[in-house]
Short mmCIF file of C-alpha atoms and ligand atoms in Angstrom, two decimals:
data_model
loop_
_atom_site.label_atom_id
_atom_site.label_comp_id
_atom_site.label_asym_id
_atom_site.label_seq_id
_atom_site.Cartn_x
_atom_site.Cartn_y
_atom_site.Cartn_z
CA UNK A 321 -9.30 -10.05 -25.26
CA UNK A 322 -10.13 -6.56 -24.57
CA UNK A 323 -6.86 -4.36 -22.81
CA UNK A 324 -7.32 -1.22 -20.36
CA UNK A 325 -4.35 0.89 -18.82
CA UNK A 326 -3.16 1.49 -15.20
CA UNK A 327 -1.57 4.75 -14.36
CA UNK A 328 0.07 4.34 -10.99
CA UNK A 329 0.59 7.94 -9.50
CA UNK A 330 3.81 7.88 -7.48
CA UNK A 331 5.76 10.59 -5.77
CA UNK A 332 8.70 10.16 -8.26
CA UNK A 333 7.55 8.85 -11.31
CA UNK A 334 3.82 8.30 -13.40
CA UNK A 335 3.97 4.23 -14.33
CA UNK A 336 1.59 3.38 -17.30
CA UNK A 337 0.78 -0.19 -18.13
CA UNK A 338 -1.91 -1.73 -20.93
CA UNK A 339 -3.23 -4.63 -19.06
CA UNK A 340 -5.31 -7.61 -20.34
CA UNK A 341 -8.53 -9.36 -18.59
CA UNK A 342 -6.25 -11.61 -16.72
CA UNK A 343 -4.27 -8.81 -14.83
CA UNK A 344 -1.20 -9.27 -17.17
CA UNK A 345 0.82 -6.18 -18.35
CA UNK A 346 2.08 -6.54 -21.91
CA UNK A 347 3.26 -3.15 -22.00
CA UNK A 348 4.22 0.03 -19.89
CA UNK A 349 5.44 3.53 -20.28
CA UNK A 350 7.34 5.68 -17.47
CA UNK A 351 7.57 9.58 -16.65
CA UNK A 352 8.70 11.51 -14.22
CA UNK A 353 6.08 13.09 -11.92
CA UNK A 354 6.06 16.89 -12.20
CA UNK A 355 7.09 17.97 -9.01
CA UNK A 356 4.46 21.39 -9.14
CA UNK A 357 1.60 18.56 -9.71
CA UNK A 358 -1.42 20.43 -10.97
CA UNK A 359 -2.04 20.81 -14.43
CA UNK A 360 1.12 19.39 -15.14
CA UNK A 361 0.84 16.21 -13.39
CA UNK A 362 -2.90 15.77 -15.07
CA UNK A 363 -0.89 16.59 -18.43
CA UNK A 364 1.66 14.18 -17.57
CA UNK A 365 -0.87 11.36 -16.91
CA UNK A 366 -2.24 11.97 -20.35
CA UNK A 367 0.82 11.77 -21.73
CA UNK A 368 1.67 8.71 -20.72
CA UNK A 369 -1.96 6.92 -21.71
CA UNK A 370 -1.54 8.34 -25.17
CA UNK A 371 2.06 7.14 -25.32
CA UNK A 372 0.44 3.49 -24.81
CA UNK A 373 -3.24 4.35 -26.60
CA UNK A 374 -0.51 4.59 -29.67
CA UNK A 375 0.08 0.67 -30.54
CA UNK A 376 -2.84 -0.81 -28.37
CA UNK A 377 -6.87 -0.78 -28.48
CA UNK A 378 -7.96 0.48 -25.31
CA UNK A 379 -11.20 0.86 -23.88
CA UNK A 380 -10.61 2.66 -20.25
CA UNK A 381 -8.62 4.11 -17.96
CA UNK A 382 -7.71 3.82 -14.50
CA UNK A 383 -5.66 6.32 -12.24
CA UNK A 384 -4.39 5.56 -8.65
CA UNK A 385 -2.83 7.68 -7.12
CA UNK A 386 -2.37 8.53 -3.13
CA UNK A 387 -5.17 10.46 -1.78
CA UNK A 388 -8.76 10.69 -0.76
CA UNK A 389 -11.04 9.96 -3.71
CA UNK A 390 -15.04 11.04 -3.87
CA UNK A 391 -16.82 7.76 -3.34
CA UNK A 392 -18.04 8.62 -7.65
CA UNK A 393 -14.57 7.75 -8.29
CA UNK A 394 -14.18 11.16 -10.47
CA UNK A 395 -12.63 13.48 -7.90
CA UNK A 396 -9.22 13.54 -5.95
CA UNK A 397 -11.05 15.33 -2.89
CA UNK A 398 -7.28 15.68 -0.89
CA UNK A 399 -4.04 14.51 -1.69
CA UNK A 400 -1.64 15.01 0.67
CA UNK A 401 1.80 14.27 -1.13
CA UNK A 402 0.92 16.06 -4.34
CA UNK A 403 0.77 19.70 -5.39
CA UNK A 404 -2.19 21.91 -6.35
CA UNK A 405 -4.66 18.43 -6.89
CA UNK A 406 -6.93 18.59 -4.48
CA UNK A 407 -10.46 18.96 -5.40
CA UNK A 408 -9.51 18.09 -9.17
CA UNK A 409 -12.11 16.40 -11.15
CA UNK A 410 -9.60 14.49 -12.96
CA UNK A 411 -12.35 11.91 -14.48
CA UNK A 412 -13.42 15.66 -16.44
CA UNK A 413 -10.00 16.96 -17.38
CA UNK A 414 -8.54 13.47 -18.33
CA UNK A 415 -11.26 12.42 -20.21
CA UNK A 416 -11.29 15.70 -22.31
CA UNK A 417 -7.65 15.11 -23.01
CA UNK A 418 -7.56 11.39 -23.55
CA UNK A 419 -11.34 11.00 -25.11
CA UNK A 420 -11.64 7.52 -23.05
CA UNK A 421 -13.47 6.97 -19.72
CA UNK A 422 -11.62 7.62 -16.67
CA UNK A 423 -11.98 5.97 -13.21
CA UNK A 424 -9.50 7.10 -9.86
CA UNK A 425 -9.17 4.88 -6.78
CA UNK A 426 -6.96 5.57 -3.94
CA UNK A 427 -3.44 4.04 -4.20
CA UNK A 428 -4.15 1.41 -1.30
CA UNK A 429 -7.32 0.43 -2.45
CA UNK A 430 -6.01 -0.09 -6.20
CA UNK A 431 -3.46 -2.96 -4.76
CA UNK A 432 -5.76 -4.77 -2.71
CA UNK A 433 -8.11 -4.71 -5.79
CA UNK A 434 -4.85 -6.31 -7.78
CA UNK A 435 -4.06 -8.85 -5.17
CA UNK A 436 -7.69 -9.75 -4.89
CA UNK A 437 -8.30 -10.43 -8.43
CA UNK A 438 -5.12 -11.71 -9.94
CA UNK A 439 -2.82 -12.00 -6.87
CA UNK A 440 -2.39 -13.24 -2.80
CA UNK A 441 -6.05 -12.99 -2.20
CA UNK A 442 -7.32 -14.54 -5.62
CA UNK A 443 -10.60 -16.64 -4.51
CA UNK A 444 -10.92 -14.85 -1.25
CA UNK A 445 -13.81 -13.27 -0.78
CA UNK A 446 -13.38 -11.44 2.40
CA UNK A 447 -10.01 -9.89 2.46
CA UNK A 448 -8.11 -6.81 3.98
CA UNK A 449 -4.74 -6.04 2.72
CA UNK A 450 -2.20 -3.39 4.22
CA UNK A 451 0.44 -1.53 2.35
CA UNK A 452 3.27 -1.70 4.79
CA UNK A 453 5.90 1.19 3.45
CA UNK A 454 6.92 4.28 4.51
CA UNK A 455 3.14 4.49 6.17
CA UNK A 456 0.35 2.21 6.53
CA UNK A 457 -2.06 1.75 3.48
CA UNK A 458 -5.72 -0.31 3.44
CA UNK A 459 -7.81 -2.11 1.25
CA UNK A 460 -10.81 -3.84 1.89
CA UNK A 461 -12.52 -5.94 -0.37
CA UNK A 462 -16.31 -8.08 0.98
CA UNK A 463 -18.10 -9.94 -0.80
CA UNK A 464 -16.03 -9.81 -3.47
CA UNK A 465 -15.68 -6.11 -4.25
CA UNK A 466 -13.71 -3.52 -3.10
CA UNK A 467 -15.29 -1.47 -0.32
CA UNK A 468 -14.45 2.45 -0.97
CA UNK A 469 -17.11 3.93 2.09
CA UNK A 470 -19.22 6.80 2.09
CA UNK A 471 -16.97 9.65 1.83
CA UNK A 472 -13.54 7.72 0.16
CA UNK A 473 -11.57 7.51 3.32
CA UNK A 474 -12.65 3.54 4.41
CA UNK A 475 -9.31 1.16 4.91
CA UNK A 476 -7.04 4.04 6.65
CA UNK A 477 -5.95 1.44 8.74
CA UNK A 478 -2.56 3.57 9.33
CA UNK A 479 -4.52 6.14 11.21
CA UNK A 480 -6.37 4.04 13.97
CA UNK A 481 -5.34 5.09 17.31
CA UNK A 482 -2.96 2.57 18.85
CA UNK A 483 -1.47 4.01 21.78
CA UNK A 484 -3.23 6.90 23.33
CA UNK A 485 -1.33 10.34 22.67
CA UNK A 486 1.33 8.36 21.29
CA UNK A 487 3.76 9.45 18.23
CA UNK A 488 2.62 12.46 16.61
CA UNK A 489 1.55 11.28 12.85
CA UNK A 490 1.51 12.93 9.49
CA UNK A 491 -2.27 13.30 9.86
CA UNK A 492 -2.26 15.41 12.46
CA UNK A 493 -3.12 12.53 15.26
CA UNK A 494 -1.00 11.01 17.92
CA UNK A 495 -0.77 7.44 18.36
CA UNK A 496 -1.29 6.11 14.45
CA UNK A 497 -1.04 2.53 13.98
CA UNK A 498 1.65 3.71 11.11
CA UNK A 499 4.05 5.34 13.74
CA UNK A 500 4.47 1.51 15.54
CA UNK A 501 4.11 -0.99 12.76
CA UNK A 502 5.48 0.31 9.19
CA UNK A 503 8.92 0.89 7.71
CA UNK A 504 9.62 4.05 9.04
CA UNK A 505 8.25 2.60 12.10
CA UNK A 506 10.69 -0.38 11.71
CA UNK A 507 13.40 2.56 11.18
CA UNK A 508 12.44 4.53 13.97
CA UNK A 509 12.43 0.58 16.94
CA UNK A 510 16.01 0.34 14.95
CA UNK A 511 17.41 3.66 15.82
CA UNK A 512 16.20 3.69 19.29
CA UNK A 513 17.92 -0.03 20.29
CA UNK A 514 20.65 1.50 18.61
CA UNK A 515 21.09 4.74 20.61
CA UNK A 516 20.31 2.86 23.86
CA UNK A 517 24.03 0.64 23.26
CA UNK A 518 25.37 1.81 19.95
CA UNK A 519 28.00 -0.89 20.40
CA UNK A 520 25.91 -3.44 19.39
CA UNK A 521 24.93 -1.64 16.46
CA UNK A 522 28.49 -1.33 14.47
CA UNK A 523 27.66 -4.01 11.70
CA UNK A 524 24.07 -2.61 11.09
CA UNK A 525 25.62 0.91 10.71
CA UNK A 526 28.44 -0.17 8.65
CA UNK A 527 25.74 -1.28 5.76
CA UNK A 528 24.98 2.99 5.35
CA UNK A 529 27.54 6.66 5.86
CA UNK A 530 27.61 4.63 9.78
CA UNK A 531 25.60 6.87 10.93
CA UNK A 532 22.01 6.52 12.71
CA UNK A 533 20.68 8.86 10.32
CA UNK A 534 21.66 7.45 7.54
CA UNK A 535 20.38 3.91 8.20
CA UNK A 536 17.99 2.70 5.69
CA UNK A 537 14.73 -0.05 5.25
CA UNK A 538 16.88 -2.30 2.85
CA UNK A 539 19.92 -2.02 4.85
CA UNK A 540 17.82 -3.33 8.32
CA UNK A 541 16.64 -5.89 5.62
CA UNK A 542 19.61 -7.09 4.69
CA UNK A 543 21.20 -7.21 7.95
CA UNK A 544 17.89 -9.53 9.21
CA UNK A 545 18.64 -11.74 6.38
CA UNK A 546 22.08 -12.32 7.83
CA UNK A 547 20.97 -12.93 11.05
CA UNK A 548 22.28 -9.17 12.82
CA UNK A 549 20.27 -9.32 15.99
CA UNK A 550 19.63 -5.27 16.11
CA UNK A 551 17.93 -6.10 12.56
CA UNK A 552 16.09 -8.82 13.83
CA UNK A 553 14.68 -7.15 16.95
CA UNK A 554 13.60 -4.06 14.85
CA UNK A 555 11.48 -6.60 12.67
CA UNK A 556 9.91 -8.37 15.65
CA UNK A 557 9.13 -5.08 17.42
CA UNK A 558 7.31 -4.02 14.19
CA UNK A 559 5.89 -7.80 13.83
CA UNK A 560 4.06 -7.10 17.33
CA UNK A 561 2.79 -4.03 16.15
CA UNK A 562 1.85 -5.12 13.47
CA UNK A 563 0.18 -8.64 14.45
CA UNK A 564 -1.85 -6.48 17.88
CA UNK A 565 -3.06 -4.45 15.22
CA UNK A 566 -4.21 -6.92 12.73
CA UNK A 567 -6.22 -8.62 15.60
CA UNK A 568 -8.29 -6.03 16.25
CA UNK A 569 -8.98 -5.26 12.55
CA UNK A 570 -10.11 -8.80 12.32
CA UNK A 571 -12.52 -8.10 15.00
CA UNK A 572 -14.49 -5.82 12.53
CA UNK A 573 -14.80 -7.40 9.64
CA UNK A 574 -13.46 -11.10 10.03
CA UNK A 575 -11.69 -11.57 6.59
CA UNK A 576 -10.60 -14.97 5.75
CA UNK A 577 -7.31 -13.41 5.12
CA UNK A 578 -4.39 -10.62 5.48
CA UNK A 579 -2.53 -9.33 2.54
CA UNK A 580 1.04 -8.03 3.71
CA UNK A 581 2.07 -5.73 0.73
CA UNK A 582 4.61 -2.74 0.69
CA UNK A 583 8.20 -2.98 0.44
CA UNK A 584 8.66 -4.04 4.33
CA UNK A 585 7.46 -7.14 3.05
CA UNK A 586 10.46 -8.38 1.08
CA UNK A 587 11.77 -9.27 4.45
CA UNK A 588 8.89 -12.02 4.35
CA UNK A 589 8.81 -14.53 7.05
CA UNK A 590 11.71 -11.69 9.14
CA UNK A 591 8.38 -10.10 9.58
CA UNK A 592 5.74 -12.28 8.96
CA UNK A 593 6.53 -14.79 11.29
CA UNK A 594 6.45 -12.26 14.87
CA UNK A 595 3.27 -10.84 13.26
CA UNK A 596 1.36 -14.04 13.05
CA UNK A 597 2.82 -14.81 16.66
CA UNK A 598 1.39 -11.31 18.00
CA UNK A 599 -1.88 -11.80 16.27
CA UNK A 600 -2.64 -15.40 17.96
CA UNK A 601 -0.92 -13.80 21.49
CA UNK A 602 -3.78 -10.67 21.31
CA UNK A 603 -6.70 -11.86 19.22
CA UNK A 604 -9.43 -11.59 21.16
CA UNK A 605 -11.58 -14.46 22.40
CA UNK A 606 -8.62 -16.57 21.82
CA UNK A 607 -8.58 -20.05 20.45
CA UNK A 608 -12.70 -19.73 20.14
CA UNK A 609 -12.73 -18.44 16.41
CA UNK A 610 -11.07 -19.68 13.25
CA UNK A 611 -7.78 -17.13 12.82
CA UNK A 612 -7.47 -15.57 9.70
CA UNK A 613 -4.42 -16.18 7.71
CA UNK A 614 -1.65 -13.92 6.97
CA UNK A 615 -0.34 -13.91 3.50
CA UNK A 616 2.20 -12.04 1.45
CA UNK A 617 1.49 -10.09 -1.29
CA UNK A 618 2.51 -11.16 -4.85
CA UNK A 619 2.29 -8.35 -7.25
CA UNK A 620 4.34 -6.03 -5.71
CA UNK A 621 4.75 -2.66 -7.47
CA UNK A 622 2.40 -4.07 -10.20
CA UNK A 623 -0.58 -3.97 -7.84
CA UNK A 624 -2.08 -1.03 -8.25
CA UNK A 625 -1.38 -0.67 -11.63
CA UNK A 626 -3.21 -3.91 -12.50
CA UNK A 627 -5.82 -3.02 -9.74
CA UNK A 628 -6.49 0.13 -11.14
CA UNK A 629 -6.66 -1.08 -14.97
CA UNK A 630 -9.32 -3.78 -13.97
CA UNK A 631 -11.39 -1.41 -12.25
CA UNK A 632 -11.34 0.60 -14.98
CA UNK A 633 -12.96 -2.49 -16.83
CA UNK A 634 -16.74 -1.49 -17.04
ZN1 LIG B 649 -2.15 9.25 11.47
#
């Protein structure tokens, strides 16, 4: 058995794991991500690889992180939540610290590589997943592997154009996919039933500080579990979304299946279940085609730690 690590890159903390050939993490190691990135965050990394190099063999590295990665899989060419990174050639300065090969992949692509190989999508060769959380994340694995594009910006499903001059979106467009179908999305269809007739809205609010503002994911969650009808309508308007959107994906590259990750997703068949019903309501050429199948994701937070670790595997 031969063991590489995952660093996950998040916005609040760096999670390390040594991982073995059959995606299982026998051990982990946590910081918190320097908030001035840069050098620091690079250090940080480092750190935390070391930390686990310590009492395990290793033989390489993998990095995820959010962000746009060069299609060589050495540079973090933009990343728009972190400080002072972009244009980094982290493969160089980790490897110089560490003295182990280093390979980055984008956050998204990391989990659908995880759920491919060791999770929802195992024996699935044509696959897309989405990363349903505060946006939209993509993965896209054919034929087996994961497909990164020319220029390390393939499987932004959160930024196709879904309604024309739409919500403005983090990206600078209007119209994102992510502004209709992900949590903040689910969020924003809550708010919006709820300032049309607050009064129906008194035992979703009275789960937060019973305000609109300070209405949460979990709390919508919680309140769909229990049957709130506000809670449940916020889930099916994301479900359509989400389901219209999933249609047309399907259009250009048929996969056999849908991975549903993210943490909207631990609402499972709350969302799942409108989201299949939009996607046989708007696939095109209806009823003429096999449908693919919608699935939820099984690793969780894990994914693109394990992801990354067995890409790292030469
Ligand atoms: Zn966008």
């Amino acid at each position: 058995m031969t063991y590489t690590i995952g660093i996950d890159v998040g916005g609040t903390k760096v999670l390390g794991g040594v991982v073995d050939e059959n995606g299982k993490i026998i051990a982990t190691a946590r910081k918190d991500t320097p908030r001035q990135g840069g050098r620091a965050l690079t250090q940080t990394i480092a750190d935390t690889a070391i930390e686990l190099m310590s009492e395990h063999t290793i033989t390489s590295i993998g990095v995820s992180a959010a962000g746009f990665v060069s299609s060589d899989r050495k540079t973090m060419l933009a990343t728009p939540n972190i400080a002072d990174w972009n244009g980094v050639n982290l493969d160089a300065e980790l490897s110089a610290l560490i003295g182990l090969p280093v390979v980055i992949e984008n956050d998204a692509n990391a989990a659908a590589w995880g759920e491919a190989k060791f999770g929802a999508g195992r024996n699935q060769n044509h696959m897309m997943m989405l990363t349903v959380g505060t946006g939209i994340g993509g993965g896209i694995v054919l034929n087996g592997e994961l497909f990164r594009g020319a220029f390390g910006i393939a499987a932004e499903f959160g930024h196709l154009r879904v309604v024309p001059d739409g919500h403005l979106c983090g990206c600078g467009a209007r119209g994102c996919f992510e502004q209709y179908a992900s949590g903040n999305a689910l969020l924003r269809h809550a708010r919006e039933a709820i300032s049309a007739s607050p009064e129906i809205a008194r035992n979703l609010l009275s789960r937060g500080d019973g305000t609109i503002a300070g209405l949460t994911g979990q709390a919508i969650t919680d309140a769909a579990r229990e049957g709130d009808p506000v809670a449940l309508a916020a889930f099916n308007t994301t479900g359509q979304w989400l389901g219209a959107g999933i249609a047309s994906l399907s259009v250009l590259l048929d996969p056999s299946c849908f991975i549903i990750g993210g943490g909207v997703i631990d609402a499972g068949e709350i969302l799942l279940k409108p989201t299949r019903e939009s996607l046989e309501r708007t696939m095109p050429f209806a009823g003429k085609h096999p449908y693919p199948t919608l699935i939820a994701a099984e690793l969780g937070n894990d994914a693109g730690l394990v992801g990354v670790a067995d890409l790292a595997r030469v």
